[in-house]
Tab-separated table of C-alpha atoms and ligand atoms in Angstrom:
chain	number	residue	atom	x	y	z
A	1	MET	CA	8.630	29.846	4.625
A	2	GLU	CA	9.036	28.611	1.085
A	3	GLN	CA	6.488	29.111	-1.644
A	4	ILE	CA	5.911	26.469	-4.288
A	5	ASP	CA	3.210	25.372	-6.711
A	6	ILE	CA	2.623	21.844	-5.427
A	7	VAL	CA	3.639	19.940	-2.316
A	8	ILE	CA	3.508	16.181	-2.826
A	9	ILE	CA	3.420	14.130	0.352
A	10	GLY	CA	5.022	10.722	-0.136
A	11	ALA	CA	7.769	9.539	-2.497
A	12	GLY	CA	6.291	6.177	-3.430
A	13	THR	CA	5.170	5.327	-6.939
A	14	ALA	CA	2.136	7.636	-6.822
A	15	GLY	CA	4.072	10.581	-5.381
A	16	LEU	CA	7.070	10.312	-7.718
A	17	THR	CA	4.817	9.875	-10.744
A	18	ALA	CA	2.878	12.957	-9.634
A	19	ALA	CA	6.204	14.824	-9.418
A	20	ILE	CA	7.111	13.776	-12.968
A	21	TYR	CA	3.779	15.021	-14.288
A	22	ALA	CA	3.865	18.232	-12.231
A	23	CYS	CA	7.356	19.104	-13.483
A	24	ARG	CA	6.409	18.357	-17.064
A	25	SER	CA	3.414	20.708	-16.651
A	26	GLY	CA	5.859	23.490	-15.792
A	27	LEU	CA	4.971	23.589	-12.104
A	28	SER	CA	7.436	23.699	-9.243
A	29	CYS	CA	7.069	20.911	-6.724
A	30	VAL	CA	8.617	19.418	-3.648
A	31	VAL	CA	8.138	15.813	-2.546
A	32	LEU	CA	8.203	15.281	1.220
A	33	GLU	CA	9.048	11.754	2.342
A	34	GLU	CA	9.593	10.570	5.882
A	35	ASN	CA	11.320	7.289	5.016
A	36	MET	CA	13.056	6.039	1.904
A	37	TYR	CA	11.776	6.870	-1.564
A	38	GLY	CA	10.013	4.106	-3.461
A	39	GLY	CA	7.275	3.199	-0.983
A	40	GLN	CA	6.047	-0.359	-0.701
A	41	ILE	CA	7.493	-1.536	-4.000
A	42	VAL	CA	11.020	-1.617	-2.592
A	43	ASN	CA	9.911	-4.653	-0.545
A	44	THR	CA	9.102	-6.610	-3.692
A	45	GLY	CA	11.770	-8.702	-5.368
A	46	GLU	CA	10.848	-9.050	-9.015
A	47	ILE	CA	7.860	-7.174	-10.363
A	48	GLU	CA	6.000	-9.368	-12.828
A	49	ASN	CA	2.828	-7.380	-13.371
A	50	TYR	CA	3.925	-3.869	-14.302
A	51	PRO	CA	3.209	-3.499	-18.003
A	52	GLY	CA	6.236	-3.464	-20.256
A	53	MET	CA	8.853	-4.068	-17.541
A	54	PRO	CA	8.694	-7.783	-16.668
A	55	GLY	CA	11.315	-8.867	-14.161
A	56	VAL	CA	12.401	-5.427	-12.957
A	57	THR	CA	13.147	-5.478	-9.236
A	58	GLY	CA	11.228	-3.216	-6.881
A	59	PHE	CA	14.504	-1.599	-5.849
A	60	ASP	CA	15.561	-0.834	-9.452
A	61	PHE	CA	12.089	0.436	-10.281
A	62	ALA	CA	12.117	2.825	-7.311
A	63	ASN	CA	15.624	4.071	-8.177
A	64	ALA	CA	14.664	4.708	-11.793
A	65	LEU	CA	11.526	6.588	-10.776
A	66	HIS	CA	13.479	8.675	-8.277
A	67	ARG	CA	16.157	9.566	-10.859
A	68	GLN	CA	13.490	10.440	-13.434
A	69	ALA	CA	11.634	12.785	-11.065
A	70	GLU	CA	14.822	14.530	-9.932
A	71	ALA	CA	16.100	14.897	-13.509
A	72	LEU	CA	12.880	16.701	-14.382
A	73	GLY	CA	13.378	19.150	-11.520
A	74	ALA	CA	11.468	17.703	-8.567
A	75	LYS	CA	12.975	18.469	-5.151
A	76	ILE	CA	12.797	15.542	-2.761
A	77	GLN	CA	13.145	16.245	0.925
A	78	PHE	CA	13.328	13.553	3.566
A	79	SER	CA	11.178	14.915	6.323
A	80	PRO	CA	7.874	14.000	7.961
A	81	VAL	CA	4.886	16.314	7.619
A	82	SER	CA	3.865	17.504	11.066
A	83	ALA	CA	0.859	19.699	10.174
A	84	ILE	CA	-1.204	20.835	7.225
A	85	SER	CA	-3.748	23.661	7.067
A	86	LYS	CA	-5.415	25.842	4.484
A	87	SER	CA	-6.041	29.560	4.450
A	88	ASP	CA	-7.792	29.942	1.125
A	89	PRO	CA	-6.285	29.581	-1.392
A	90	TRP	CA	-2.953	28.662	0.202
A	91	PHE	CA	-1.956	25.426	1.866
A	92	TYR	CA	0.568	25.495	4.698
A	93	VAL	CA	2.501	22.263	4.969
A	94	GLU	CA	4.798	22.068	7.963
A	95	THR	CA	7.782	19.847	8.534
A	96	PRO	CA	10.106	20.045	11.542
A	97	SER	CA	12.497	22.254	9.541
A	98	ALA	CA	10.332	24.242	7.095
A	99	THR	CA	6.878	25.511	6.222
A	100	TRP	CA	5.855	25.162	2.594
A	101	ILE	CA	3.209	27.495	1.178
A	102	ALA	CA	1.603	25.740	-1.737
A	103	LYS	CA	-1.109	26.324	-4.276
A	104	ALA	CA	-2.081	22.654	-4.288
A	105	VAL	CA	-1.230	19.526	-2.316
A	106	ILE	CA	-1.151	15.916	-3.474
A	107	ALA	CA	-1.392	13.372	-0.659
A	108	ALA	CA	0.392	10.252	-1.860
A	109	ASN	CA	1.217	9.011	1.603
A	110	GLY	CA	0.237	5.385	1.029
A	111	ALA	CA	-1.175	2.862	3.455
A	112	VAL	CA	0.675	0.315	5.463
A	113	HIS	CA	-0.063	-3.392	5.663
A	114	ARG	CA	-1.083	-4.411	9.147
A	115	LYS	CA	1.462	-6.694	10.752
A	116	LEU	CA	0.820	-9.848	12.755
A	117	GLY	CA	3.492	-8.878	15.252
A	118	CYS	CA	4.538	-12.493	15.853
A	119	GLU	CA	8.062	-13.785	16.207
A	120	GLY	CA	9.785	-14.295	12.856
A	121	GLU	CA	7.510	-12.007	10.836
A	122	GLU	CA	9.845	-9.048	10.520
A	123	ARG	CA	13.033	-11.118	10.285
A	124	LEU	CA	11.658	-13.226	7.397
A	125	SER	CA	9.879	-10.395	5.583
A	126	GLY	CA	10.886	-10.698	1.913
A	127	LYS	CA	12.280	-14.179	2.685
A	128	GLY	CA	8.969	-15.993	2.437
A	129	VAL	CA	6.817	-13.541	4.371
A	130	SER	CA	4.868	-11.398	1.921
A	131	TYR	CA	2.054	-8.873	2.090
A	132	CYS	CA	1.074	-9.124	-1.583
A	133	ALA	CA	-0.040	-12.394	-3.165
A	134	THR	CA	-0.422	-10.977	-6.657
A	135	CYS	CA	3.119	-9.530	-6.466
A	136	ASP	CA	4.906	-12.554	-4.997
A	137	GLY	CA	2.633	-15.589	-5.495
A	138	ALA	CA	4.439	-16.804	-8.607
A	139	PHE	CA	7.610	-17.364	-6.567
A	140	PHE	CA	5.788	-20.127	-4.653
A	141	LYS	CA	4.751	-22.274	-7.615
A	142	GLY	CA	4.193	-25.880	-6.475
A	143	LYS	CA	4.969	-25.042	-2.843
A	144	SER	CA	2.966	-24.967	0.395
A	145	VAL	CA	1.938	-21.583	1.716
A	146	ALA	CA	-0.204	-20.044	4.430
A	147	VAL	CA	-2.502	-17.055	4.055
A	148	VAL	CA	-3.499	-15.213	7.226
A	149	GLY	CA	-6.758	-13.253	7.451
A	150	GLY	CA	-10.495	-13.637	6.972
A	151	GLY	CA	-11.478	-10.695	4.758
A	152	ASN	CA	-11.816	-10.351	1.012
A	153	THR	CA	-8.107	-9.880	0.482
A	154	ALA	CA	-7.221	-13.089	2.338
A	155	ALA	CA	-9.970	-15.052	0.574
A	156	GLU	CA	-9.010	-13.770	-2.876
A	157	ASP	CA	-5.309	-14.267	-2.141
A	158	ALA	CA	-5.954	-17.856	-1.043
A	159	LEU	CA	-7.975	-18.561	-4.201
A	160	TYR	CA	-5.329	-16.966	-6.396
A	161	LEU	CA	-2.560	-18.938	-4.695
A	162	SER	CA	-4.546	-22.187	-4.935
A	163	GLY	CA	-4.023	-21.961	-8.696
A	164	ILE	CA	-0.251	-21.666	-8.293
A	165	CYS	CA	0.737	-23.496	-5.109
A	166	ARG	CA	0.551	-27.157	-4.129
A	167	GLU	CA	-1.416	-26.396	-0.955
A	168	VAL	CA	-2.754	-23.313	0.759
A	169	HIS	CA	-3.496	-23.110	4.475
A	170	LEU	CA	-5.901	-20.290	5.288
A	171	ILE	CA	-5.501	-19.161	8.878
A	172	HIS	CA	-8.322	-17.124	10.396
A	173	ARG	CA	-8.707	-16.014	13.984
A	174	ARG	CA	-12.515	-16.432	14.039
A	175	ASP	CA	-14.880	-19.200	12.955
A	176	GLN	CA	-16.475	-17.164	10.174
A	177	PHE	CA	-14.969	-15.285	7.260
A	178	ARG	CA	-15.939	-11.693	6.667
A	179	ALA	CA	-15.183	-12.084	2.940
A	180	HIS	CA	-18.005	-12.158	0.361
A	181	GLN	CA	-19.929	-15.427	0.646
A	182	ALA	CA	-19.547	-16.258	-3.039
A	183	THR	CA	-15.775	-16.029	-2.679
A	184	VAL	CA	-15.849	-18.113	0.497
A	185	ARG	CA	-17.894	-20.827	-1.252
A	186	ARG	CA	-15.377	-21.020	-4.115
A	187	LEU	CA	-12.560	-21.032	-1.620
A	188	LEU	CA	-13.949	-23.903	0.435
A	189	ALA	CA	-14.559	-25.891	-2.742
A	190	ALA	CA	-10.910	-25.633	-3.819
A	191	PRO	CA	-9.304	-29.065	-3.211
A	192	ASN	CA	-5.945	-27.699	-2.110
A	193	VAL	CA	-7.179	-25.047	0.370
A	194	THR	CA	-7.357	-26.020	4.054
A	195	PRO	CA	-9.055	-23.518	6.370
A	196	HIS	CA	-7.909	-23.284	9.992
A	197	TYR	CA	-10.510	-21.530	12.135
A	198	GLN	CA	-9.991	-19.779	15.460
A	199	ALA	CA	-6.303	-20.109	14.795
A	200	THR	CA	-3.566	-17.572	15.362
A	201	VAL	CA	0.017	-17.592	14.188
A	202	GLN	CA	2.317	-17.672	17.195
A	203	GLN	CA	5.583	-17.864	15.299
A	204	ILE	CA	6.984	-17.973	11.781
A	205	THR	CA	9.961	-20.278	11.744
A	206	GLY	CA	12.980	-20.625	9.492
A	207	ASP	CA	16.619	-19.676	9.410
A	208	LYS	CA	17.333	-17.941	6.083
A	209	ARG	CA	13.831	-18.454	4.642
A	210	VAL	CA	10.388	-19.391	5.928
A	211	GLU	CA	10.177	-23.078	6.835
A	212	GLY	CA	6.935	-23.213	8.808
A	213	ILE	CA	4.495	-21.650	11.214
A	214	LEU	CA	3.385	-22.437	14.712
A	215	LEU	CA	-0.381	-22.170	15.100
A	216	SER	CA	-2.426	-21.935	18.232
A	217	SER	CA	-6.138	-22.835	18.292
A	218	PRO	CA	-8.672	-24.289	20.754
A	219	ASN	CA	-7.309	-27.720	19.712
A	220	GLY	CA	-3.836	-26.791	20.923
A	221	GLU	CA	-0.649	-25.992	19.083
A	222	GLN	CA	0.155	-27.212	15.599
A	223	ARG	CA	3.169	-26.838	13.308
A	224	LEU	CA	2.665	-26.474	9.570
A	225	GLU	CA	5.459	-26.801	7.036
A	226	VAL	CA	5.106	-23.913	4.588
A	227	GLN	CA	7.576	-22.006	2.453
A	228	GLY	CA	5.519	-18.843	2.212
A	229	VAL	CA	3.310	-16.820	4.552
A	230	PHE	CA	0.976	-14.231	3.033
A	231	VAL	CA	-0.256	-11.783	5.634
A	232	ALA	CA	-3.608	-10.312	4.517
A	233	ILE	CA	-5.065	-8.769	7.647
A	234	GLY	CA	-5.911	-5.389	6.181
A	235	LEU	CA	-4.269	-2.062	5.491
A	236	SER	CA	-4.085	1.005	7.648
A	237	PRO	CA	-4.047	4.444	6.097
A	238	ASN	CA	-2.501	7.188	8.161
A	239	ASN	CA	-4.591	10.217	7.230
A	240	GLN	CA	-5.495	11.800	10.550
A	241	LEU	CA	-3.553	14.974	9.692
A	242	PHE	CA	-5.948	15.559	6.806
A	243	ALA	CA	-9.190	14.828	8.667
A	244	PRO	CA	-9.942	18.501	9.491
A	245	LEU	CA	-9.590	19.440	5.795
A	246	CYS	CA	-11.541	16.818	3.887
A	247	ARG	CA	-13.732	13.758	4.055
A	248	LEU	CA	-12.188	10.367	4.759
A	249	ASP	CA	-14.180	7.156	4.333
A	250	GLU	CA	-15.005	4.809	7.209
A	251	GLY	CA	-11.666	3.032	6.741
A	252	GLY	CA	-9.727	6.316	6.963
A	253	TYR	CA	-8.962	6.513	3.216
A	254	PHE	CA	-9.461	9.740	1.249
A	255	ALA	CA	-12.957	9.830	-0.217
A	256	ALA	CA	-11.719	10.816	-3.673
A	257	GLY	CA	-12.879	9.462	-7.010
A	258	GLU	CA	-10.964	8.570	-10.157
A	259	ASP	CA	-10.111	12.273	-10.685
A	260	CYS	CA	-8.251	12.137	-7.337
A	261	ARG	CA	-10.042	15.279	-6.091
A	262	THR	CA	-10.797	15.257	-2.381
A	263	THR	CA	-13.615	17.257	-0.810
A	264	CYS	CA	-11.093	20.073	-0.150
A	265	ASP	CA	-10.404	22.278	-3.196
A	266	GLY	CA	-6.767	21.984	-4.216
A	267	LEU	CA	-6.084	18.836	-2.202
A	268	PHE	CA	-5.720	15.676	-4.279
A	269	ALA	CA	-5.173	12.063	-3.169
A	270	ALA	CA	-3.185	9.518	-5.164
A	271	GLY	CA	-2.299	5.861	-4.724
A	272	ASP	CA	-3.014	3.546	-1.815
A	273	THR	CA	-4.204	6.367	0.447
A	274	ARG	CA	-7.296	6.847	-1.747
A	275	ALA	CA	-10.459	4.703	-1.489
A	276	LYS	CA	-10.141	2.352	-4.478
A	277	PRO	CA	-10.716	-1.270	-5.490
A	278	LEU	CA	-7.196	-2.214	-6.612
A	279	ARG	CA	-3.997	-1.185	-4.841
A	280	GLN	CA	-1.168	-2.019	-7.216
A	281	LEU	CA	1.882	-0.368	-8.753
A	282	VAL	CA	0.064	0.353	-11.982
A	283	THR	CA	-2.898	2.026	-10.255
A	284	ALA	CA	-0.542	4.069	-8.047
A	285	ALA	CA	1.295	5.346	-11.128
A	286	ALA	CA	-1.999	6.113	-12.844
A	287	ASP	CA	-3.244	8.035	-9.805
A	288	GLY	CA	-0.036	10.070	-9.637
A	289	ALA	CA	-0.463	11.112	-13.263
A	290	VAL	CA	-4.143	11.979	-12.817
A	291	ALA	CA	-3.650	13.872	-9.546
A	292	ALA	CA	-0.823	16.022	-10.919
A	293	SER	CA	-2.744	16.753	-14.120
A	294	MET	CA	-5.829	17.750	-12.111
A	295	ALA	CA	-3.659	19.840	-9.785
A	296	ALA	CA	-2.115	21.617	-12.791
A	297	VAL	CA	-5.580	22.475	-14.091
A	298	TYR	CA	-6.596	23.676	-10.608
A	299	VAL	CA	-3.491	25.833	-10.204
A	300	GLY	CA	-3.933	27.312	-13.691
A	301	GLU	CA	-7.628	28.063	-13.375
A	302	ARG	CA	-8.154	28.903	-9.742
A	303	ILE	CA	-5.013	30.519	-8.448
A	304	LYS	CA	-3.852	33.884	-9.740
A	305	SER	CA	-0.541	34.994	-8.356
B	401	LIG	P1	-10.394	-6.474	6.211
B	401	LIG	O1	-11.695	-6.571	5.497
B	401	LIG	O2	-10.186	-5.406	7.224
B	401	LIG	O3	-10.134	-7.894	6.865
B	401	LIG	C1	-9.010	-8.115	7.637
B	401	LIG	C2	-9.076	-9.547	8.145
B	401	LIG	O4	-7.899	-9.794	8.880
B	401	LIG	C3	-10.274	-9.803	9.064
B	401	LIG	O5	-10.778	-11.087	8.818
B	401	LIG	C4	-9.655	-9.708	10.447
B	401	LIG	O6	-10.244	-10.582	11.390
B	401	LIG	C5	-8.254	-10.192	10.204
B	401	LIG	N1	-7.305	-9.572	11.120
B	401	LIG	C6	-7.147	-8.260	11.400
B	401	LIG	N2	-6.135	-8.080	12.268
B	401	LIG	C7	-5.652	-9.319	12.541
B	401	LIG	C8	-4.601	-9.802	13.375
B	401	LIG	N3	-3.835	-8.971	14.089
B	401	LIG	N4	-4.384	-11.133	13.427
B	401	LIG	C9	-5.144	-11.990	12.708
B	401	LIG	N5	-6.151	-11.598	11.895
B	401	LIG	C10	-6.398	-10.268	11.818
B	401	LIG	O7	-9.160	-6.274	5.181
B	401	LIG	P2	-9.017	-6.726	3.665
B	401	LIG	O8	-9.444	-8.118	3.480
B	401	LIG	O9	-7.641	-6.335	3.272
B	401	LIG	O10	-10.037	-5.783	2.907
B	401	LIG	C11	-9.946	-4.361	3.033
B	401	LIG	C12	-11.131	-3.739	2.313
B	401	LIG	O11	-10.999	-3.940	0.908
B	401	LIG	C13	-12.451	-4.369	2.729
B	401	LIG	O12	-13.439	-3.394	2.706
B	401	LIG	C14	-12.684	-5.384	1.656
B	401	LIG	O13	-14.049	-5.739	1.488
B	401	LIG	C15	-12.132	-4.655	0.435
B	401	LIG	N6	-11.756	-5.618	-0.574
B	401	LIG	C16	-12.693	-5.910	-1.494
B	401	LIG	C17	-12.406	-6.815	-2.475
B	401	LIG	C18	-13.455	-7.112	-3.485
B	401	LIG	O14	-14.543	-6.572	-3.357
B	401	LIG	N7	-13.194	-7.926	-4.477
B	401	LIG	C19	-11.159	-7.458	-2.514
B	401	LIG	C20	-10.224	-7.145	-1.532
B	401	LIG	C21	-10.538	-6.219	-0.556
B	401	LIG	P3	-11.743	-10.361	11.900
B	401	LIG	O15	-12.613	-10.882	10.814
B	401	LIG	O16	-11.772	-11.155	13.153
B	401	LIG	O17	-11.884	-8.893	12.136
């Protein structure tokens, strides 16, 4: 068993930023990551909306963040978390090879975009298939794209893209959108948005890049020529491990406010895993800073060892 001030779960932008802030507060910390460091941003080509760093690639951004956290003293271990429990005031965070005893835990474990699961989606991911219109929309200026989904994200993505792209096909599997009605009205009034109801994407086609999609609907099959496909069918958090410790909202996200405190003392949630209105790089970084600062206050005030 290894004792440490803070265990941070997840080495994406929120987790690595939390590590930077924890180290600079004089606390020891370990970051546990089951995949590669960087999180979702490594799937983005150029980042255009992170303040002060226009044009940086997601890969370079993740590398820089990783180097910065390690240089400040953060340990990063590539291992999944298999269990977490609390015996007041200590947290026990288990991985297959170690148990960490921590004074505080920051969950920065992200959320994953749901996938369509159709042929071509994975192969052309990053080559025209995107899960983030605000990140990648500008690369499709003047082109034809498809947005898949019927919720607020799909509706807002389609509206956003209608201002950039030549035409936007909005593909929804039902005959009614679940997005806010005001957004749907604006969407349907946009001259270059074509809704396709009761339609599902059977295949995304293209050799090196997306060239089109094959749709299936009650009217039969239809091919659309598009250069981009934006999949906006929701996110899935993966927070079941934490459910016995604290409250999750109905979508499975941590019910934690802007101070990143969960309903469990000493457990903080940062980034996409937290219930929040905007899931972006800048809000993930902000959450990491807030969560680590709050954790430092908690460790200083509440834990005497
Ligand atoms: P969502 O509300 O869960 O909607 C997902 C959409 O994708 C639904 O229309 C769903 O169809 C469809 N879908 C799910 N799985 C699919 C599949 N395998 N194939 C095809 N379609 C599929 O997700 P979201 O739009 O990302 O929004 C997430 C949450 O954030 C929501 O609570 C939303 O209101 C909120 N949000 C709010 C705002 C805002 O207030 N401005 C903006 C964005 C997001 P069905 O309709 O048939 O289920």
